CSV table of C-alpha atoms and ligand atoms in Angstrom, one decimal:
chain,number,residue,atom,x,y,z
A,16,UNK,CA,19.0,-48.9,146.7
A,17,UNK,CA,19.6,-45.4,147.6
A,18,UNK,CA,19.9,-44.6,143.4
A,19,UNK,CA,22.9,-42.6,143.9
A,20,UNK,CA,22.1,-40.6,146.3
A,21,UNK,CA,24.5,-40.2,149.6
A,22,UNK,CA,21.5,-40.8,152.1
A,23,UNK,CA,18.2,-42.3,152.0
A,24,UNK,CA,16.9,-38.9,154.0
A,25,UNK,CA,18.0,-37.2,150.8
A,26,UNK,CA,16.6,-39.7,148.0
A,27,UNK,CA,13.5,-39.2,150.0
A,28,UNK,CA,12.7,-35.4,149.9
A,29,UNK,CA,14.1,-35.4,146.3
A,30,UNK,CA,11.1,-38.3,145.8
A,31,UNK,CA,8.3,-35.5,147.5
A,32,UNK,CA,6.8,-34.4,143.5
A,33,UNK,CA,6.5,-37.7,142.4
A,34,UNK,CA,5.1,-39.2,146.2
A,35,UNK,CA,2.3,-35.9,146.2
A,36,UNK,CA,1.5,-36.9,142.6
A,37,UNK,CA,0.8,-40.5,143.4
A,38,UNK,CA,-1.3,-39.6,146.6
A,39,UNK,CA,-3.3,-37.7,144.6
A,40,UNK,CA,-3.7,-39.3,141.2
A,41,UNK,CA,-7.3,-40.7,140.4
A,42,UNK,CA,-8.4,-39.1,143.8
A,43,UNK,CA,-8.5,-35.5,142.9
A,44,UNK,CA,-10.7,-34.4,139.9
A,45,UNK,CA,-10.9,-30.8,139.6
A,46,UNK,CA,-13.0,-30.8,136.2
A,47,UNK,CA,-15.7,-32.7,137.9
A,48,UNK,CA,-15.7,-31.2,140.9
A,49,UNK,CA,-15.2,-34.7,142.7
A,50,UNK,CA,-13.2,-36.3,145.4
A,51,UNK,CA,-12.8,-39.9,145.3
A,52,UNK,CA,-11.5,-41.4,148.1
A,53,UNK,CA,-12.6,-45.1,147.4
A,54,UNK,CA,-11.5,-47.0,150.6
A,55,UNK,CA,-13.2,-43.9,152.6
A,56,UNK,CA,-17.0,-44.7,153.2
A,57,UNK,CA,-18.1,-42.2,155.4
A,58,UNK,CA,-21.3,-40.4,154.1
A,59,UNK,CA,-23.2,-36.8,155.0
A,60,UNK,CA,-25.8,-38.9,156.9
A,61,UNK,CA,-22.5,-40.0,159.5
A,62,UNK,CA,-21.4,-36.6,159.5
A,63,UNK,CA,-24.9,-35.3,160.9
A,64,UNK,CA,-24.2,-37.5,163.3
A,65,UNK,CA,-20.8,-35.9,164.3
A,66,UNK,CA,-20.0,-33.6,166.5
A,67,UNK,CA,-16.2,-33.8,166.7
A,68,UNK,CA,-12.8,-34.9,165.6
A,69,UNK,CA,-9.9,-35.9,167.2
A,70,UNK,CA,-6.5,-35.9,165.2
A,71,UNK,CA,-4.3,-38.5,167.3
A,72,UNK,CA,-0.3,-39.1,166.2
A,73,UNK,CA,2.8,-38.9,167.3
A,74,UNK,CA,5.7,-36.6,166.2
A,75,UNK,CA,6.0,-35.8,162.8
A,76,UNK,CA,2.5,-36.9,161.9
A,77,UNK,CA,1.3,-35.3,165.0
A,78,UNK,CA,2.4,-32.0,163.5
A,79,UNK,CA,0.8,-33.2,159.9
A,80,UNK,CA,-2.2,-33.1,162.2
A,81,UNK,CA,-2.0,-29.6,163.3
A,82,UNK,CA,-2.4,-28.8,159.3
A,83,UNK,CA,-5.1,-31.1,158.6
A,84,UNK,CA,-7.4,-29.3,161.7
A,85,UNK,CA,-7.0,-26.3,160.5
A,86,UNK,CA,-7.9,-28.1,157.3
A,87,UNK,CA,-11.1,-29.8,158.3
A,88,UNK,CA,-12.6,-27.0,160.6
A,89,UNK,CA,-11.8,-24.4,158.3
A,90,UNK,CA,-14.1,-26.7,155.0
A,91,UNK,CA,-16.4,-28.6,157.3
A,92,UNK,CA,-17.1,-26.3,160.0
A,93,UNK,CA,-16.6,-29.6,162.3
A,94,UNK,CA,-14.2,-28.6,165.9
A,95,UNK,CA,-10.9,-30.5,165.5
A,96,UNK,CA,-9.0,-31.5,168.6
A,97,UNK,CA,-5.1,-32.7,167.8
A,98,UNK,CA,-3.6,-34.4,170.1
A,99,UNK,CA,-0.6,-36.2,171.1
A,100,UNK,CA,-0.7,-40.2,171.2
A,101,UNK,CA,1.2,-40.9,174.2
A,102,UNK,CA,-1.0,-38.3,176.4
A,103,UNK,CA,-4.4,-38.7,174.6
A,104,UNK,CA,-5.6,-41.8,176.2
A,105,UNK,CA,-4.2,-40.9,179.7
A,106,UNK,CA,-6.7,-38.1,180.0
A,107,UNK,CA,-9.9,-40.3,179.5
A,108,UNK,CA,-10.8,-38.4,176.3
A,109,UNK,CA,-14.1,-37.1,175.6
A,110,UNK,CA,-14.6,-39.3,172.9
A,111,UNK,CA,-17.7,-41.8,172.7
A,112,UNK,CA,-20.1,-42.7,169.2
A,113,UNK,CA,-20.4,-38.5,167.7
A,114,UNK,CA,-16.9,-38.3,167.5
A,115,UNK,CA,-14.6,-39.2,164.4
A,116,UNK,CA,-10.6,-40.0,165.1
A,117,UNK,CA,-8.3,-39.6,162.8
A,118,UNK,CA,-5.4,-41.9,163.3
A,119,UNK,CA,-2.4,-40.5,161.5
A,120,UNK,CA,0.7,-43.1,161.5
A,121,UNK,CA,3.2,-43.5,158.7
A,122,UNK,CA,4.2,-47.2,159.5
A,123,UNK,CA,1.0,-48.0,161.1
A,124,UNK,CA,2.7,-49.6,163.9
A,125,UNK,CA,3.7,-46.8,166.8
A,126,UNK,CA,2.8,-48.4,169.8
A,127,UNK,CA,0.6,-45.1,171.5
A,128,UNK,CA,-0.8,-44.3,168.2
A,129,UNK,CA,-2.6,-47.7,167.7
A,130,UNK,CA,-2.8,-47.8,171.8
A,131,UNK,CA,-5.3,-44.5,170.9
A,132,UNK,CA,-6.8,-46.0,168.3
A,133,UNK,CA,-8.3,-48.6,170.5
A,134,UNK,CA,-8.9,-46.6,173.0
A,135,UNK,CA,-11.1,-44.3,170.9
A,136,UNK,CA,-12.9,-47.6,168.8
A,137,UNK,CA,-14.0,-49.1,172.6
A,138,UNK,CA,-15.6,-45.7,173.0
A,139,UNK,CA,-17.4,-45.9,170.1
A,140,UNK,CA,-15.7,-43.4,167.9
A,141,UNK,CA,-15.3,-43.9,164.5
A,142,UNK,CA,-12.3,-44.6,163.4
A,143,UNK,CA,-10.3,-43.2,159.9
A,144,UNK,CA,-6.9,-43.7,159.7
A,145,UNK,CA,-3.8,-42.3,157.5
A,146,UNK,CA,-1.2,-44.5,156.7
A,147,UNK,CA,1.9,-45.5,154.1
A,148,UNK,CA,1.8,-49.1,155.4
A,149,UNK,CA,-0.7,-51.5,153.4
A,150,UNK,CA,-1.4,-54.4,156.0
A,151,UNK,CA,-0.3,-52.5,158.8
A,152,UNK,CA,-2.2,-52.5,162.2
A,153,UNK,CA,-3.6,-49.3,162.2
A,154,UNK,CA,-4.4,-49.9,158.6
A,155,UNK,CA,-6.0,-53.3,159.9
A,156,UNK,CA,-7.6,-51.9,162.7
A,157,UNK,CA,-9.5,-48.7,161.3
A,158,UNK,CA,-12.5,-48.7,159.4
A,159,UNK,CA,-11.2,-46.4,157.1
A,160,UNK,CA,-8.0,-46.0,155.6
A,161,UNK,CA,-6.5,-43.3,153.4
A,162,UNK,CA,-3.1,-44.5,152.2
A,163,UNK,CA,0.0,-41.9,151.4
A,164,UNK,CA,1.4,-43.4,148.5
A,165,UNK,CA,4.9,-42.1,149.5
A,166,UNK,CA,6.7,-45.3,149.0
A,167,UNK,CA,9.0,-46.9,151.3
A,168,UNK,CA,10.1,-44.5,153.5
A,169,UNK,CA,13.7,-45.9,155.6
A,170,UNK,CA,15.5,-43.0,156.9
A,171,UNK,CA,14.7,-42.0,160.1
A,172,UNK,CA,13.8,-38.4,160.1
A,173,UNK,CA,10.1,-38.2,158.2
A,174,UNK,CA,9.7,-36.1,154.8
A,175,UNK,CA,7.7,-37.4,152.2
A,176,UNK,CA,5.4,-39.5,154.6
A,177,UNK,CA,4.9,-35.9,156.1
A,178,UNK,CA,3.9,-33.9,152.7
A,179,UNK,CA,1.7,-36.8,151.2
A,180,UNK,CA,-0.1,-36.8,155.1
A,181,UNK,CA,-0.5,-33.2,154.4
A,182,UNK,CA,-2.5,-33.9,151.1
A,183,UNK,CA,-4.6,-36.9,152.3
A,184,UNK,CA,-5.6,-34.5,154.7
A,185,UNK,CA,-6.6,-32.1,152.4
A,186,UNK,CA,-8.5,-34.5,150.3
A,187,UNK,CA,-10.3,-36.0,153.1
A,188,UNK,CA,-11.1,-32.3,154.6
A,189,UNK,CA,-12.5,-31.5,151.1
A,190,UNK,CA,-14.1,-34.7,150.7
A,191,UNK,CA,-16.0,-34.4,153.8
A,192,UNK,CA,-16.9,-30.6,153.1
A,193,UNK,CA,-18.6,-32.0,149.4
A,194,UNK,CA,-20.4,-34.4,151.5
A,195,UNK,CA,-21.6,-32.1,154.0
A,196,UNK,CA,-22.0,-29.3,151.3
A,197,UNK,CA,-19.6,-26.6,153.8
A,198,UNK,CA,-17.7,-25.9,151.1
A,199,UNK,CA,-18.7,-24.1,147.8
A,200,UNK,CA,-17.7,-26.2,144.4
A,201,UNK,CA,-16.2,-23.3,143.0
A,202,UNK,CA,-13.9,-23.2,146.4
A,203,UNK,CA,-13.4,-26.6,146.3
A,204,UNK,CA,-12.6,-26.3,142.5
A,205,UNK,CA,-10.1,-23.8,142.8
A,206,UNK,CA,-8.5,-25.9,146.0
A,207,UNK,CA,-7.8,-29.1,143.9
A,208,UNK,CA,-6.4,-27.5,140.9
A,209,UNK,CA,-3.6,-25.6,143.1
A,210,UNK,CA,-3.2,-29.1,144.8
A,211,UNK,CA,-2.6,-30.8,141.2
A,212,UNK,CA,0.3,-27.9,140.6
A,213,UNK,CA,1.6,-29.2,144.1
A,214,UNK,CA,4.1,-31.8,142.7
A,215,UNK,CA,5.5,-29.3,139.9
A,216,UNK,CA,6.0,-26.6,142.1
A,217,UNK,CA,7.7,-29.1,145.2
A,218,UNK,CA,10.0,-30.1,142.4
A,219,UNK,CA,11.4,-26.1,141.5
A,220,UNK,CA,11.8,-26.5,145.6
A,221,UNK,CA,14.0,-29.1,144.9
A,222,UNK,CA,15.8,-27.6,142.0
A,223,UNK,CA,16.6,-24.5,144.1
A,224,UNK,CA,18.7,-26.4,146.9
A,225,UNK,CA,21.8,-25.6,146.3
A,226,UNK,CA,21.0,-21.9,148.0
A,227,UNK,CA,19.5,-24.0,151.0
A,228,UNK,CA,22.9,-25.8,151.1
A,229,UNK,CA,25.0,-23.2,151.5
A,230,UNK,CA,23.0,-21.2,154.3
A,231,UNK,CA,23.0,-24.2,156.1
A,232,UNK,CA,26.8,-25.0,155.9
A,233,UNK,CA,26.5,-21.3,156.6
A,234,UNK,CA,24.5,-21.8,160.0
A,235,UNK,CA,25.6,-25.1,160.8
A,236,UNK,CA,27.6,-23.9,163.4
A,237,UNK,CA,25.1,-22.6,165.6
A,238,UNK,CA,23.8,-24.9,169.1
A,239,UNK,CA,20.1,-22.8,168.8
A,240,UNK,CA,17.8,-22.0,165.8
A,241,UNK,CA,14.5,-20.3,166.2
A,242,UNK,CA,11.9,-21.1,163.7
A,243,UNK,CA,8.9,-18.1,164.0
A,244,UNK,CA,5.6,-18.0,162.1
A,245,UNK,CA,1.7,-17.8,162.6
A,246,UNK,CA,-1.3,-19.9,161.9
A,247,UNK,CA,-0.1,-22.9,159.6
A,248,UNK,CA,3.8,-21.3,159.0
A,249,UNK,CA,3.9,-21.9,162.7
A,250,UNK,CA,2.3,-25.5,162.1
A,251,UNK,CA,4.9,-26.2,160.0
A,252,UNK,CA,8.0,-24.4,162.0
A,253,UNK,CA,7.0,-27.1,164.5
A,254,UNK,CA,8.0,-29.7,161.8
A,255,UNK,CA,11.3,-27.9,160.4
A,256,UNK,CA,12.5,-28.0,164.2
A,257,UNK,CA,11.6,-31.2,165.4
A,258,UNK,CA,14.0,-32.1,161.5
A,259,UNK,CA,16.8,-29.8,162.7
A,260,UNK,CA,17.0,-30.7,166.0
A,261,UNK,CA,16.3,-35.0,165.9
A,262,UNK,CA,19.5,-35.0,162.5
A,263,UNK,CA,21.8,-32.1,163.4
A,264,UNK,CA,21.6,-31.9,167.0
A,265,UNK,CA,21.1,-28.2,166.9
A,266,UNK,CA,18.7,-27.5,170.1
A,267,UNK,CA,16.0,-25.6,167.6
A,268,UNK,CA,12.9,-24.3,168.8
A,269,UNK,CA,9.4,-23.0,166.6
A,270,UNK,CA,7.2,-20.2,168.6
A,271,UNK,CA,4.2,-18.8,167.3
A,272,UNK,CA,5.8,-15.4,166.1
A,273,UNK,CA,3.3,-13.4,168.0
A,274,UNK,CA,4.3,-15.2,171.7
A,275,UNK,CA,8.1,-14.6,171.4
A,276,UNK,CA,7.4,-11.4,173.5
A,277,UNK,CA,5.8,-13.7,175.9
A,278,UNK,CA,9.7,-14.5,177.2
A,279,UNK,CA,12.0,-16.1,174.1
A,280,UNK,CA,12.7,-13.0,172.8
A,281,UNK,CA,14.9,-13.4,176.3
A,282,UNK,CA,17.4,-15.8,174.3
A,283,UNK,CA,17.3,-13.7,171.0
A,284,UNK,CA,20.8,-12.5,170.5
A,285,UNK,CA,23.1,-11.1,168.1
A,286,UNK,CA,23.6,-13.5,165.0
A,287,UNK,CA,20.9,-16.3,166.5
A,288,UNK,CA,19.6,-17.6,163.6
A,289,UNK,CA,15.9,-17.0,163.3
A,290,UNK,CA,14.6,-18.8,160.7
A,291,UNK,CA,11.0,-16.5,159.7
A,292,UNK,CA,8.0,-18.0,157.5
A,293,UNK,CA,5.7,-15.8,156.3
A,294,UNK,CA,3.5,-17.3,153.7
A,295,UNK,CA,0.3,-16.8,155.2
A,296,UNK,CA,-1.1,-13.3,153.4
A,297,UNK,CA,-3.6,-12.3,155.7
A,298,UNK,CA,-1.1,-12.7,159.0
A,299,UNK,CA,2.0,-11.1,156.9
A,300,UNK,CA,1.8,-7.9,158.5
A,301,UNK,CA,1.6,-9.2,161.9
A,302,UNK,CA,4.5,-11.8,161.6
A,303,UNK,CA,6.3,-8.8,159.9
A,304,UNK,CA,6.2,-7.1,162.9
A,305,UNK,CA,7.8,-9.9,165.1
A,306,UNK,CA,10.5,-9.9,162.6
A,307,UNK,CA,11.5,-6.7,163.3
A,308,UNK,CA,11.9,-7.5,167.1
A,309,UNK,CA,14.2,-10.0,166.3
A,310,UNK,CA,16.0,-7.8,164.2
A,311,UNK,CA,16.0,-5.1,166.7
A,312,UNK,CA,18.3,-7.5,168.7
A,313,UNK,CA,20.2,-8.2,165.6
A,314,UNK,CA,19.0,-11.4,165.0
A,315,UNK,CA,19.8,-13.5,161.7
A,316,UNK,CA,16.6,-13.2,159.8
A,317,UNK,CA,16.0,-16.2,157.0
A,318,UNK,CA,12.7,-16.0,156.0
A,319,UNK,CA,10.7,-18.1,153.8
A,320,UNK,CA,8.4,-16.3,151.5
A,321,UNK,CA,6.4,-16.5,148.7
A,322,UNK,CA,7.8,-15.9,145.2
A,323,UNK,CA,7.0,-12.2,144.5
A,324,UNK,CA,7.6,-11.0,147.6
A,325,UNK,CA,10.2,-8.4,147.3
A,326,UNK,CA,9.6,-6.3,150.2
A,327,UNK,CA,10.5,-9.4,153.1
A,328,UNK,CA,14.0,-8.6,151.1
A,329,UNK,CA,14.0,-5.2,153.3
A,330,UNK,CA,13.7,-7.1,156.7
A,331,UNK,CA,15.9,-10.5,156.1
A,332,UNK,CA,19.2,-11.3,155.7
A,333,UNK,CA,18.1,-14.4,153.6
A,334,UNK,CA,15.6,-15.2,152.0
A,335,UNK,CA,14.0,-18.6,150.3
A,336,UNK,CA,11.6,-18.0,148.1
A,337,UNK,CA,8.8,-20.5,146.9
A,338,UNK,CA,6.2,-20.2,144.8
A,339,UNK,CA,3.1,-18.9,145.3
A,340,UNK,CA,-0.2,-21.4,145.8
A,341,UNK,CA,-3.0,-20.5,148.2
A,342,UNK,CA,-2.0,-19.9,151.8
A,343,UNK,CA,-4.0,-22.8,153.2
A,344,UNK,CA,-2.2,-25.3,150.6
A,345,UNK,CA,1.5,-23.7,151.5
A,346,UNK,CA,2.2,-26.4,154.4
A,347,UNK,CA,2.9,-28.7,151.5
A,348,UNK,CA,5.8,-26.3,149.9
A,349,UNK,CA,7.5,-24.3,153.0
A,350,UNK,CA,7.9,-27.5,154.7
A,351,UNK,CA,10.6,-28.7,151.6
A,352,UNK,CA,13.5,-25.8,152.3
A,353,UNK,CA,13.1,-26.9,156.3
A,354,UNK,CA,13.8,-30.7,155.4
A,355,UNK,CA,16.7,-29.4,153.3
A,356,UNK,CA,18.2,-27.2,156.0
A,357,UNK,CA,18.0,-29.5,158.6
A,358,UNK,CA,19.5,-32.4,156.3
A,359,UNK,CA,22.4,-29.9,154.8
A,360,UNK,CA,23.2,-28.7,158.5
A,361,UNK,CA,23.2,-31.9,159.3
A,362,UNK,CA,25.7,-33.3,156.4
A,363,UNK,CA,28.0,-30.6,157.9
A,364,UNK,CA,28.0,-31.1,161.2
A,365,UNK,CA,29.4,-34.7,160.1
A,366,UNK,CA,26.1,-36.6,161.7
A,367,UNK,CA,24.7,-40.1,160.9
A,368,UNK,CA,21.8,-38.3,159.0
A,369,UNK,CA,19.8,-41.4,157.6
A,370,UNK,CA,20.2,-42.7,161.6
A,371,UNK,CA,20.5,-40.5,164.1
A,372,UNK,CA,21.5,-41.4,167.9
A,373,UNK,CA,18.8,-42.3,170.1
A,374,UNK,CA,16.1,-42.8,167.3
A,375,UNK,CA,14.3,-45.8,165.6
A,376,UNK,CA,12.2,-45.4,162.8
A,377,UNK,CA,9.4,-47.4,164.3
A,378,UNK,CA,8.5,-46.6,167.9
A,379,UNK,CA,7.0,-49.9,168.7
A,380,UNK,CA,7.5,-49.3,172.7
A,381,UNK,CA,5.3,-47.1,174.7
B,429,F6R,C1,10.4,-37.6,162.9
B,429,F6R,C2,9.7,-38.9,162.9
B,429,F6R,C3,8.8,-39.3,164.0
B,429,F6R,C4,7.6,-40.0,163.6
B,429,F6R,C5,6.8,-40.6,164.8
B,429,F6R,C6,5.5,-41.3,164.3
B,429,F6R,O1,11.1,-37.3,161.7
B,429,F6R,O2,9.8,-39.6,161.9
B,429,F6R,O3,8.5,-38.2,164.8
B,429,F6R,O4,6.8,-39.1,162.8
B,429,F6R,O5,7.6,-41.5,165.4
B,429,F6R,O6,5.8,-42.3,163.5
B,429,F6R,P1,4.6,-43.0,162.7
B,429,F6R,O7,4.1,-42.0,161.7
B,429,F6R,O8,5.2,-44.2,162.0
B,429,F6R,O9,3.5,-43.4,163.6
């Protein structure tokens, strides 16, 4: 059943175009204008009513969440709050019948994920939750679901549940911004036609690996990796990490690039792989400049840029291009060469990719 391929972790990135495409197909209709997000029934008469949301997951989701609050606050004008399952209900939450939790949970059956979900529903919260898992609890539980049609996913480490969270995200954020009219349609427009090129452009991603490969047989060799960026390349450095670290064993770490000065920059030597996105125009400069303290302590520099740009050339030792979308849909694309590194670096380092040591794909134990 894995078609070939040597691991499932593998069969499932290489699945990400068609997994994005089946997320969004009959949801996202760019000529109308329209979002249709049928099992979601929350209206602009609930969302006067709101004066919050909470983004509650665990792990790779959790950093799915990170995305969709910068998502939601930036189309609804709505505060998002992310937070971590397993600490969320421990700090008696401020959550009561104004606020709106997002559940995010790709089997729909992690123990401190649903724990918060019930938490949050005896407070009075409304409850909408994201899932791959028809009939799971969490799907059972909510009142709304949103389902990532991502297909069965059985290796451990998380990819395409991850990217097709990202979208659901993105058409719930845009969904509620229609609703609450925060959002210009021309915006909104422009937003789902870039998401509909999603699939295509994940799939040139794809198509490109054999580069990744070889920088991470390259690399592979290395106990610490830095990944650096700002605003959502930072959201998803979390994410290529937390991949590096939980197949390869390579103790990774992702800083916002602006706070390595704050004290990593301590542990950047000569060589140390830093691996530098910098897809987010309006930060580039800024993140540029953090790239050149690393270099300064002759750091390795492998950045992930947008097609086009020649200039990050000047500053890198590598670089992995992808193509160009709108900076608030890149999540979707930079996160792709990250799975890829982490899984080749992985494949090197002779590790059980598809089940790594310690881990279980379900977490059904607080
Ligand atoms: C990492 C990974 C985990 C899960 C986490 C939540 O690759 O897969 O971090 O994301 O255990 O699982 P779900 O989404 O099933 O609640």
């Amino acid at each position: 059943e894995k078609s070939g391929y040597p691991h499932f972790m593998l069969k499932e990135i290489h699945e990400q175009p068609r997994a994005l495409k089946d997320t969004m197909t009959g949801r996202i209709d760019p000529e109308r204008g329209d979002i249709r997000l049928d099992e979601i029934t929350i209206k602009a008469e609930d969302l006067e009513n709101i004066d919050k949301i909470f983004i509650v997951a665990c792990g790779t989701a959790y950093h799915a969440g990170i995305v969709g609050k910068h998502a939601i606050e930036r189309l609804t004008r709505i505060p998002v709050e992310v937070d971590i399952a397993s600490e969320f209900r421990y700090r008696d939450p401020m959550v009561d019948d104004r606020t709106i939790v997002i559940i995010i949970s790709q089997s729909g059956e992690t123990a401190d994920t649903l724990a918060a979900l019930r938490e949050s529903k005896k407070r009075g919260a409304r409850i909408i939750a994201i899932t791959n898992v028809v009939g799971s609890s969490v799907s059972r539980e909510a009142e709304d679901v949103l389902y990532t049609w991502a297909g069965p996913e059985i290796a451990v480490a998380s990819t395409k549940a991850y990217s097709t969270q990202l979208v659901s995200l993105y058409m719930l954020a845009l969904k509620m911004a229609l609703e609450k009219g925060t959002v210009d349609r021309e915006e909104a427009v422009e937003i789902m036609r870039e998401m509909k090129q999603l699939p295509e452009k994940a799939q040139r991603i794809i198509g490109g690996e054999q580069k990744i490969k070889e920088l991470a047989y390259q690399y592979s060799k290395w106990d610490d990796v830095f990944f650096i960026g700002r605003g959502l390349d930072y959201a998803v450095a979390l994410e290529g990490s937390l991949k590096l670290k939980e197949i390869s064993y390579i103790h990774a770490e992702a800083y916002p690039a602006g706070e390595l000065k704050h004290g990593t920059l301590a542990l950047i030597t000569e060589g140390i792989p830093v691996i530098s996105l910098v897809t987010q125009e309006q930060l580039y400069e800024k993140t540029l400049s953090n790239i050149k303290e690393v270099e300064a302590r002759e750091a390795t520099v492998i950045a992930v840029a947008m097609e086009g740009d020649e200039n990050i050339a000047k500053n890198a030792n590598h670089v992995i291009y992808i193509p160009r979308t709108i900076p608030f849909l890149t999540p979707v694309l930079t996160v792709i060469p990250l799975q890829l590194f982490a899984y080749y670096a992985a494949v090197a380092r002779g590790c059980d990719v598809d089940k790594p040591r310690n881990l279980a794909k379900s977490v059904t134990v607080e």
